[in-house]
Coordinates of C-alpha atoms in Angstrom, one line a residue:
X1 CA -56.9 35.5 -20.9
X2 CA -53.6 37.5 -19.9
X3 CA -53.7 34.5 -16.8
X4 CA -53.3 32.0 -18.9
X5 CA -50.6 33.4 -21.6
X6 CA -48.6 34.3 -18.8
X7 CA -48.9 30.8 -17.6
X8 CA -47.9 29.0 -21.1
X9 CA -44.9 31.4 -21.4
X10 CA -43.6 30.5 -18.0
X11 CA -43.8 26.4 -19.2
X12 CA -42.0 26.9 -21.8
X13 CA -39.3 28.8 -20.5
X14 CA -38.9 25.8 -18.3
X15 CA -39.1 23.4 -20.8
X16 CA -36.4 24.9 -22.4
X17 CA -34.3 25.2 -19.6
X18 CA -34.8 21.6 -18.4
X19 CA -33.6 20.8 -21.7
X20 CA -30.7 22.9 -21.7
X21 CA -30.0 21.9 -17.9
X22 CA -29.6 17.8 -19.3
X23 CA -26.7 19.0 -21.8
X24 CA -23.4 19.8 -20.9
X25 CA -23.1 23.6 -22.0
X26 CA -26.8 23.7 -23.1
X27 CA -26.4 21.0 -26.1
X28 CA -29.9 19.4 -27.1
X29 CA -28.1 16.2 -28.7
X30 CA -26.6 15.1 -25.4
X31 CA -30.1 15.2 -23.5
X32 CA -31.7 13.1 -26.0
X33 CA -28.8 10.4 -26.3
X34 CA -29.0 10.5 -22.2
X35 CA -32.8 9.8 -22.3
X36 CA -32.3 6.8 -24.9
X37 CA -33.6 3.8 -23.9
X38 CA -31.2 1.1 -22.5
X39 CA -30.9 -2.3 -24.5
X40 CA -32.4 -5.1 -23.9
X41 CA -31.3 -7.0 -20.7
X42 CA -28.5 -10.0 -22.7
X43 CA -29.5 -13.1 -21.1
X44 CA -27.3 -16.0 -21.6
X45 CA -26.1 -19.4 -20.3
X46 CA -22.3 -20.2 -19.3
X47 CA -20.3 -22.7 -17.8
X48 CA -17.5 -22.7 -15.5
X49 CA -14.9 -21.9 -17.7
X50 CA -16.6 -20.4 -21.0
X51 CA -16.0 -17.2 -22.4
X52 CA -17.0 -14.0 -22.1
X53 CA -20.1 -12.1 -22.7
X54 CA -20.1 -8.9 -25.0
X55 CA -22.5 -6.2 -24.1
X56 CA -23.4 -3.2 -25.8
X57 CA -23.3 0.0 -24.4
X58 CA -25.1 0.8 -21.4
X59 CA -26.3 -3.2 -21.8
X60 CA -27.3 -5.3 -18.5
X61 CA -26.0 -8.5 -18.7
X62 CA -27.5 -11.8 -16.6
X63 CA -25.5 -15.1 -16.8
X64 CA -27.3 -18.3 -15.6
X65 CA -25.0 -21.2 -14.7
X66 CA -25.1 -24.5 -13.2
X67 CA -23.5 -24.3 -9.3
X68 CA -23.1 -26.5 -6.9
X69 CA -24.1 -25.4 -3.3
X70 CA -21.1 -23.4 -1.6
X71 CA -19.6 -22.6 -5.0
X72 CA -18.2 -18.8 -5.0
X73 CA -18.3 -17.0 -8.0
X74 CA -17.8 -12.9 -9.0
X75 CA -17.6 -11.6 -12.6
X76 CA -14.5 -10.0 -13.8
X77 CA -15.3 -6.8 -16.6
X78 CA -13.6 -5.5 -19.2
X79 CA -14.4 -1.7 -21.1
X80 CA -11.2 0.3 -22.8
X81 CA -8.5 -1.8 -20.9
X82 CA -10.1 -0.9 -17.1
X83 CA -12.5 -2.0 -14.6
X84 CA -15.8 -1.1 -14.5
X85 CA -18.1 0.3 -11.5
X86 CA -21.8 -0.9 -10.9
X87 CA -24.4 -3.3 -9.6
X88 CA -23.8 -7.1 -9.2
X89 CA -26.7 -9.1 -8.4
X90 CA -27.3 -12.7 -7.7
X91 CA -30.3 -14.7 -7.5
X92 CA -30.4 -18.6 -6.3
X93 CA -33.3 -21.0 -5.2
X94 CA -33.0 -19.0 -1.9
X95 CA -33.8 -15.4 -3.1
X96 CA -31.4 -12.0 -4.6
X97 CA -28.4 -10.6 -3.3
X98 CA -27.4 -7.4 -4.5
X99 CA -23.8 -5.8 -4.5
X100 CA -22.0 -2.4 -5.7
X101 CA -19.0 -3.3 -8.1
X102 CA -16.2 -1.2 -7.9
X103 CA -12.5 -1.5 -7.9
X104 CA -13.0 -4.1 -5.9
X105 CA -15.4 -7.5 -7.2
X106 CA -17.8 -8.9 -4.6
X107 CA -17.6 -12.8 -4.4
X108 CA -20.6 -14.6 -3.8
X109 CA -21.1 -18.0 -1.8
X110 CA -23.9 -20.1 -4.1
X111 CA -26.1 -21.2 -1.5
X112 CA -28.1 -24.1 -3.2
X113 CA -27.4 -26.2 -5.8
X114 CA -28.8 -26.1 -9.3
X115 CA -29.0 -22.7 -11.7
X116 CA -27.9 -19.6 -10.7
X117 CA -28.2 -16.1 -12.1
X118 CA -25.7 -13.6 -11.8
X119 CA -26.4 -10.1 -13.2
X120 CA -24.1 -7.1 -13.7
X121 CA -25.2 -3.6 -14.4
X122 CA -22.6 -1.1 -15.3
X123 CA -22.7 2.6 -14.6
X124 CA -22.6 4.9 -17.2
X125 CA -18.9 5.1 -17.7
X126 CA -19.0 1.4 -18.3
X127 CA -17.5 1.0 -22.3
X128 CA -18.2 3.1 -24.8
X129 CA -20.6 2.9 -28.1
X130 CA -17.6 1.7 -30.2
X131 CA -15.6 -0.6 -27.7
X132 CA -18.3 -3.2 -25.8
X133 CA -17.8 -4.6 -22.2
X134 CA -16.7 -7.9 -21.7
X135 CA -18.4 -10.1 -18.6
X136 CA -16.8 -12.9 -17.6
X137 CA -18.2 -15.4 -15.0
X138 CA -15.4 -16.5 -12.5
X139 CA -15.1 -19.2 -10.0
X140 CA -12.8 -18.8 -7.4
X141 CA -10.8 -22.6 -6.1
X142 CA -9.0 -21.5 -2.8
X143 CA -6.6 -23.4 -1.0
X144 CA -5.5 -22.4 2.5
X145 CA -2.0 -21.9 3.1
X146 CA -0.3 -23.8 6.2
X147 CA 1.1 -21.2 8.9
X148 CA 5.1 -22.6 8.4
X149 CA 4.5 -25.3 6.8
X150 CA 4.5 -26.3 2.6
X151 CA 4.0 -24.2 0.2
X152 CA 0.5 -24.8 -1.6
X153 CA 1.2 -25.3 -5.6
X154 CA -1.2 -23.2 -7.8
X155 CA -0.9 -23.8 -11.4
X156 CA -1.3 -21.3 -14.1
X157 CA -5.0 -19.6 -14.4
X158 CA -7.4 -20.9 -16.3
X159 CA -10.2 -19.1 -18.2
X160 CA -13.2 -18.3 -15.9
X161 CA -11.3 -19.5 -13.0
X162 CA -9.1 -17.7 -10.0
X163 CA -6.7 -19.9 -7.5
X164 CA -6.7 -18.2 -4.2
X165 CA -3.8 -19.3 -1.8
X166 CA -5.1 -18.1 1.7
X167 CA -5.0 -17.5 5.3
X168 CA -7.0 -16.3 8.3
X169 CA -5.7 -13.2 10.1
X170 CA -4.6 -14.6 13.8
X171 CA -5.5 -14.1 17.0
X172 CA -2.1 -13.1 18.0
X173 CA 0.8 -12.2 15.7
X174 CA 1.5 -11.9 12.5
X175 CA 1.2 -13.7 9.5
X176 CA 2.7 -13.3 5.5
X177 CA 1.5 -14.7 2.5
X178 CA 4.3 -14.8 0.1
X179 CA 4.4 -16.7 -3.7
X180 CA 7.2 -17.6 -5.3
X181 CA 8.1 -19.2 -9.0
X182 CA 9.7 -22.1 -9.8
X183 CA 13.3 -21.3 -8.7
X184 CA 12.2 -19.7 -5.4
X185 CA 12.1 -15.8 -6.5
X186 CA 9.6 -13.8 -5.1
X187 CA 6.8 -12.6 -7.8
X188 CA 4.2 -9.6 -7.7
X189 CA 0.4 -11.4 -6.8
X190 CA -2.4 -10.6 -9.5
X191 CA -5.3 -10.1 -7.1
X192 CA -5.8 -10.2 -3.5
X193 CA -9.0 -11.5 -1.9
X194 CA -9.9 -10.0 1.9
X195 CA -13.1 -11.5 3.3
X196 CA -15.5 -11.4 0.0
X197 CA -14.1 -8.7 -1.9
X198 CA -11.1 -8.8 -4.4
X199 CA -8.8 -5.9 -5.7
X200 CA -5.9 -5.8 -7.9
X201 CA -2.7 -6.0 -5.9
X202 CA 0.8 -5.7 -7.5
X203 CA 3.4 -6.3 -4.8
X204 CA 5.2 -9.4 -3.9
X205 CA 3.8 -10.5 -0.4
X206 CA 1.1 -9.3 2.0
X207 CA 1.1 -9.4 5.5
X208 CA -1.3 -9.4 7.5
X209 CA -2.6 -8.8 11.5
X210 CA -5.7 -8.4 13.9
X211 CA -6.7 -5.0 14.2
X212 CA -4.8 -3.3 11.4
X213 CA -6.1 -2.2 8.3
X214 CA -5.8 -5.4 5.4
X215 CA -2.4 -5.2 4.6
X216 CA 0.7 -3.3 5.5
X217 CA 3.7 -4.4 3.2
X218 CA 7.4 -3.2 2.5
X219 CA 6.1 0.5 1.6
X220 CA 3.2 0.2 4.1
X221 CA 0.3 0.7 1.3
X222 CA -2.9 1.2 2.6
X223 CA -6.4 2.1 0.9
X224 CA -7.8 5.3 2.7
X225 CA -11.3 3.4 2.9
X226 CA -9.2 -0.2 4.5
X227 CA -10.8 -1.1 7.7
X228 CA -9.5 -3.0 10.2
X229 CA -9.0 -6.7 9.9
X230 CA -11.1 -9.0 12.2
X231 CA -9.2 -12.3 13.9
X232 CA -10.5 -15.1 11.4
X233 CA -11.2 -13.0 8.1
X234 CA -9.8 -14.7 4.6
X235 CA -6.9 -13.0 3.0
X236 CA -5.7 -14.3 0.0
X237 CA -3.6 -13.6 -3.2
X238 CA -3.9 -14.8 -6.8
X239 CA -1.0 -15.2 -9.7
X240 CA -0.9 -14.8 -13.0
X241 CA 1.4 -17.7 -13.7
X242 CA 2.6 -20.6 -11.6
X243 CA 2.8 -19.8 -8.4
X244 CA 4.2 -21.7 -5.0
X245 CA 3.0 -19.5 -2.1
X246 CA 3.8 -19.9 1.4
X247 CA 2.7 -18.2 4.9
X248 CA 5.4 -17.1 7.3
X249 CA 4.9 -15.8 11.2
X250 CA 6.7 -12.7 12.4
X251 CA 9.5 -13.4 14.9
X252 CA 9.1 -11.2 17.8
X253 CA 11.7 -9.4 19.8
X254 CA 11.8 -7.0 22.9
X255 CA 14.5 -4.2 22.7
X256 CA 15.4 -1.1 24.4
X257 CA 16.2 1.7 22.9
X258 CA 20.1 2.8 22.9
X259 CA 20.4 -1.0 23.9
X260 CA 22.8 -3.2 22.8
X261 CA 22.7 -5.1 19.4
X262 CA 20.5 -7.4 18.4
X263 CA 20.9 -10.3 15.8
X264 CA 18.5 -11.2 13.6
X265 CA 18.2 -14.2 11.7
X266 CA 16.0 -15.2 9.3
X267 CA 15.8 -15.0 5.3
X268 CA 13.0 -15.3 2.1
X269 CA 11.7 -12.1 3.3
X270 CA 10.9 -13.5 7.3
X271 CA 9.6 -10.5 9.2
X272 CA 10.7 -9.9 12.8
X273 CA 8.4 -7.3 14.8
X274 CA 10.5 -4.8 17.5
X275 CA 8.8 -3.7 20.3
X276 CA 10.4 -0.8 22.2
X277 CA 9.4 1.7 24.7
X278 CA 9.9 5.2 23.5
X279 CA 10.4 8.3 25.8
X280 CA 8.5 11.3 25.0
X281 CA 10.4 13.5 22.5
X282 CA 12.6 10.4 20.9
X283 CA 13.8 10.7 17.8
X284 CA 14.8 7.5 16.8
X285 CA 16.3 5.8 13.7
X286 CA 17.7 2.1 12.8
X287 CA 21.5 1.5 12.9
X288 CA 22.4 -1.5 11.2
X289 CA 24.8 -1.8 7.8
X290 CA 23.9 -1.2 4.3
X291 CA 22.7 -4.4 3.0
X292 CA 20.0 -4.6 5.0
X293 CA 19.1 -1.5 3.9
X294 CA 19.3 -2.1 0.6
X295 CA 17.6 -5.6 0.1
X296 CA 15.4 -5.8 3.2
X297 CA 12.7 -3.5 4.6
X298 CA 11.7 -1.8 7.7
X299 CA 9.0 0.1 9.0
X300 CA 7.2 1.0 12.0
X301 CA 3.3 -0.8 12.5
X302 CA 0.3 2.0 13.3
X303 CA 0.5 4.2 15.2
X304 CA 3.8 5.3 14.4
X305 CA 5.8 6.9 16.5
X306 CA 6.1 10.5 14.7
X307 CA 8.4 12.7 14.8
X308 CA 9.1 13.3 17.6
X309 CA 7.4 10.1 19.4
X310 CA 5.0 10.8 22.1
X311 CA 5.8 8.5 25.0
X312 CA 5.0 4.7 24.5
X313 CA 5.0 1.5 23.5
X314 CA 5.9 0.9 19.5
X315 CA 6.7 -2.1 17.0
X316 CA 8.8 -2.0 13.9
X317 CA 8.8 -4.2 11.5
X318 CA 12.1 -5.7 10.0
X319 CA 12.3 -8.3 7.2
X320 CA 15.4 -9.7 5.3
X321 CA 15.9 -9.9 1.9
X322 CA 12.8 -11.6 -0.1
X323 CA 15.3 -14.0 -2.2
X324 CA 18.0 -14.6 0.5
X325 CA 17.5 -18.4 1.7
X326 CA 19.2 -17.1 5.0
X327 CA 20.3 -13.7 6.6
X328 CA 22.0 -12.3 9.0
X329 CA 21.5 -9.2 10.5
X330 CA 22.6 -7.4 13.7
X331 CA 20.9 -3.9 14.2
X332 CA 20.3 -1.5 17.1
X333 CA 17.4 1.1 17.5
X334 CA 18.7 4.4 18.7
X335 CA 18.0 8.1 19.2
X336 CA 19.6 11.1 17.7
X337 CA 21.7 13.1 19.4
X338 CA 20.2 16.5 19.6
X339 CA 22.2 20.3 18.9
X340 CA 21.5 23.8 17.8
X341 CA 23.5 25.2 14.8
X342 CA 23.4 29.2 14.5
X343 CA 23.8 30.6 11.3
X344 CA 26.7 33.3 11.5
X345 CA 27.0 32.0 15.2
X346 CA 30.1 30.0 17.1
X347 CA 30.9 26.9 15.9
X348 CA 29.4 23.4 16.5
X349 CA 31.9 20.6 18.1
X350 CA 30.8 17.4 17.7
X351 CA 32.3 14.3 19.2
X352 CA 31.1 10.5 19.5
X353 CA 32.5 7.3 20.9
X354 CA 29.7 5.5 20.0
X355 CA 30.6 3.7 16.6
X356 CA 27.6 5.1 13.6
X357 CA 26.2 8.1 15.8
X358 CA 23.8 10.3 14.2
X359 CA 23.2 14.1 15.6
X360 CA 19.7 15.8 14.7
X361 CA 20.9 19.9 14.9
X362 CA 18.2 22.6 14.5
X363 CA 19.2 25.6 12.3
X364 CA 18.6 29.3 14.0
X365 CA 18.6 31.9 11.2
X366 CA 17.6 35.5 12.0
X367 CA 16.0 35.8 8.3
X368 CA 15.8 33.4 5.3
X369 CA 18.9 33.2 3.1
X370 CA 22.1 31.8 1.0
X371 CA 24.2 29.8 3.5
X372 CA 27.5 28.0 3.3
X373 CA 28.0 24.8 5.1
X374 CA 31.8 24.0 5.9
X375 CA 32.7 21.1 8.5
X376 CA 36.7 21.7 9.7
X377 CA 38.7 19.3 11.9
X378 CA 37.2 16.4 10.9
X379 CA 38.7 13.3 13.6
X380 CA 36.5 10.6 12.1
X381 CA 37.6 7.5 11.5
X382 CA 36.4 3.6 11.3
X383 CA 33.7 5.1 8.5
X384 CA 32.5 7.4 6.6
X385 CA 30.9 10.6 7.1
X386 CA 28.2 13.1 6.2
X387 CA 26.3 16.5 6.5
X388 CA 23.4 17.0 5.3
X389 CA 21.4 20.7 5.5
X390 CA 18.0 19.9 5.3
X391 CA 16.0 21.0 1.3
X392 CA 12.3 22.5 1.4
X393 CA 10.1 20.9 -0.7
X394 CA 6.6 21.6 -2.2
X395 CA 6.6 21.6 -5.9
X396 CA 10.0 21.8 -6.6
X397 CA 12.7 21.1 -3.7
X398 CA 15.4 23.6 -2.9
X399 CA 17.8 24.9 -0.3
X400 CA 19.2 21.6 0.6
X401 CA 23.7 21.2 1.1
X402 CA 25.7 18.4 1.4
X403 CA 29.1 18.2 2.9
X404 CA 31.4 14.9 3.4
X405 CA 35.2 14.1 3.5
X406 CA 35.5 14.6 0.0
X407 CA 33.7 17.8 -0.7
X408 CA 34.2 19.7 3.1
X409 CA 32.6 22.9 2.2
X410 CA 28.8 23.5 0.2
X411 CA 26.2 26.3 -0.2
X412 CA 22.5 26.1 0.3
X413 CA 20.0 27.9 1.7
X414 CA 17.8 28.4 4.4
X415 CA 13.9 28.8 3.3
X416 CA 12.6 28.6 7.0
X417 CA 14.4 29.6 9.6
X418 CA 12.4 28.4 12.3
X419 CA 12.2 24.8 10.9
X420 CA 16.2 24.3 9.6
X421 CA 17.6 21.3 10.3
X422 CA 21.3 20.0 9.3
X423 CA 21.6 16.3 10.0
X424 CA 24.9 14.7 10.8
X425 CA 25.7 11.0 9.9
X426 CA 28.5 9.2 11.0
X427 CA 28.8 5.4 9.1
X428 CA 28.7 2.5 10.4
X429 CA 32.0 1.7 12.4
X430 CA 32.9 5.3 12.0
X431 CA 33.9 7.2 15.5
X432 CA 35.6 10.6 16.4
X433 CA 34.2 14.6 15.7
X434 CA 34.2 17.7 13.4
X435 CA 32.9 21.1 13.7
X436 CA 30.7 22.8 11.3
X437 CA 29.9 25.9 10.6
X438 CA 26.9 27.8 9.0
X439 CA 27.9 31.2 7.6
X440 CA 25.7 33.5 5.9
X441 CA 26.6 33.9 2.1
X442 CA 27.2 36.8 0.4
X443 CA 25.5 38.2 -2.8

């Protein structure tokens, strides 16, 4: 007898705690709305082009279609203004393929003709009980982009359709999609479509390249999860307004570093690829004048060569201005000019020939502190100048000093001083010598 009230205290003490386990912070009304049943599976019929269908919450939603064989659809979702995360699935003549949904929507190839079913199932942050998902079946129309040639015309999207302008990634080399409106400015794409998968993508061109992960663009974006692309995979972009879109290949180029010039020409955002042999230790950095700094972009492909470089081979990437119909440029890649700076210590002299020279100085501090920066006969001329003592930065950035020919003496700090750096530019054209000094301050 005690057996067996021992044993139907013990189930419900677990009953209850299963219970309270289900709720966030023990709440019973939680569980029970989380073991709900879900709503009925909505089954409906669409064509191409209709609109979308409403689902309640936690609703499954299966759209049968007429396709053709090799049509490619997806469904694009709607819940509070976001994407939604699930389960797409999609059953033809020839059996079920099922995919996850996430910010990225799978596109599937029809492979018979006839009807179609595709089915989405949301997870449970999917919409809420007040604000209902919206499914819409998509067909994707894609026209492939000639390598240098025309730009391919898409029009304005239509309902339950999405325009891809694409490529394949070469072989060899190089390739960038770009789209531009009607009076040849470059515009931010809507989507982008690598392989069978399509994500949001708001930047104005993508480029693309065997071996690299799916796109590397003017701030060198990447997705931590990107693999790398495969020679013959589908890139592509969508617009969400007329849209002419052309594909470019990267000039290349062979320099040496501390060469002499190169001249670069090119314009609408052409990319030219650098390749360079760096010694171990190089500290390198791109000397060319301020417009191309300010309307075109450069950046160096994976890997990178850090700082400082370990010995090898490298490519940077240099592209002109994505409006200009024709640039210009002549640039050199070069390496900084190395010095130590103490902090009460002698003096620094530095001197250069060698028009836009840049010197790299490490700091030496016996503790961290206040510091003044002064630099005193200054013989620069050709261009402007500047000192720059290096700021700390985590959540807040501090320590940092600035010195040029109109303000010759500044106070900063030194938070590290094993890692201070003071970092000398001279501009473009800009020749001659100064000497600083770093003197501890006081109070």
């Amino acid at each position: 007898m005690r057996r067996a009230i021992v044993a139907v205290v013990l189930s419900l003490i677990a009953s209850s705690g299963a219970a309270l386990a289900g709720t966030p912070g023990g709440g019973i009304g939680a569980s029970a709305a989380a073991a709900a049943p879900r709503p009925p599976v909505k089954q409906v019929f669409r064509a191409y082009g209709d609109g979308p269908v409403r689902l309640a919450y936690r609703q499954e939603g299966a759209i049968t279609f007429r396709a053709s064989r090799g049509d490619e659809v997806t469904v694009t979702t709607r819940a509070q203004g976001s994407w939604c995360s699930g389960r797409l699935t999609l059953t033809d003549r020839r059996g079920s393929r099922t995919q996850k949904q996430t910010y990225k929507s799978h596109v599937f190839r029809v492979r018979t003709a006839g009807r179609a079913t595709i089915r989405f199932q949301g997870d449970s942050a999917c919409g809420t009980a007040d604000r209902p998902l919206r499914v819409q079946l998509v067909k994707l129309r894609g026209q492939q982009v000639p390598v240098d040639g025309e730009p391919v015309v898409l029009e304005k999207p239509e309902r339950g359709f999405l325009d891809v302008a694409w490529i394949r990634v070469p072989r060899t080399g190089r390739l960038k999609l770009t789209g531009r409106d009607a009076g040849g400015h470059e515009i931010s794409a809507a989507r982008m479509l690598v392989g069978n998968e399509l994500a949001n993508f708001h930047h104005g061109g993508l480029s693309v390249e065997r071996g690299l992960p799916r796109l590397a663009t003017w701030d060198t974006y990447f997705e931590p999860d990107d693999p790398a692309l495969r020679r013959g995979t589908r890139v592509g972009l969508t617009f969400g307004s007329d849209a002419r879109v052309e594909a470019s290949s990267a000039l290349p180029h062979a320099i040496e570093l501390d060469g002499p010039p190169v001249t670069l020409a090119s314009g609408s955002g052409r990319e030219h690829v650098l390749t360079v042999k760096l010694p171990r230790g190089a500290r390198t950095y791109l000397d060319s004048d301020e417009e191309w700094w300010e309307y075109g972009a450069n950046y160096w492909l994976p890997p990178a060569p850090g700082d400082p470089a370990k010995a090898g081979t490298y490519r940077l990437v240099v592209a002109s201005d994505g409006d200009a119909p024709y640039q210009e440029r002549t640039l050199r890649l070069r390496s900084y000019r190395t010095a130590t700076l103490v902090v009460g210590g002698p003096p620094l002299r530095l001197e250069s020939a060698d028009p836009g020279e840049r010197f790299w100085v490490r700091v030496v501090a016996s503790k961290p502190g206040r510091v003044r920066l002064a630099a005193s006969d200054v013989t620069v001329t050709g261009g402007d100048w500047a000192v720059r003592l290096a700021n700390t930065c985590s959540r807040d950035c501090y320590g940092g000093a600035t010195v040029n020919q109109s303000v010759p003496v500044a106070t900063g700090s030194v938070p590290k001083p094993k890692s201070g750096l003071v970092l000398v530019d001279l501009g473009s054209g800009a020749t001659g010598g100064l000497t600083l000094t770093l003197k501890p301050e006081q109070g």
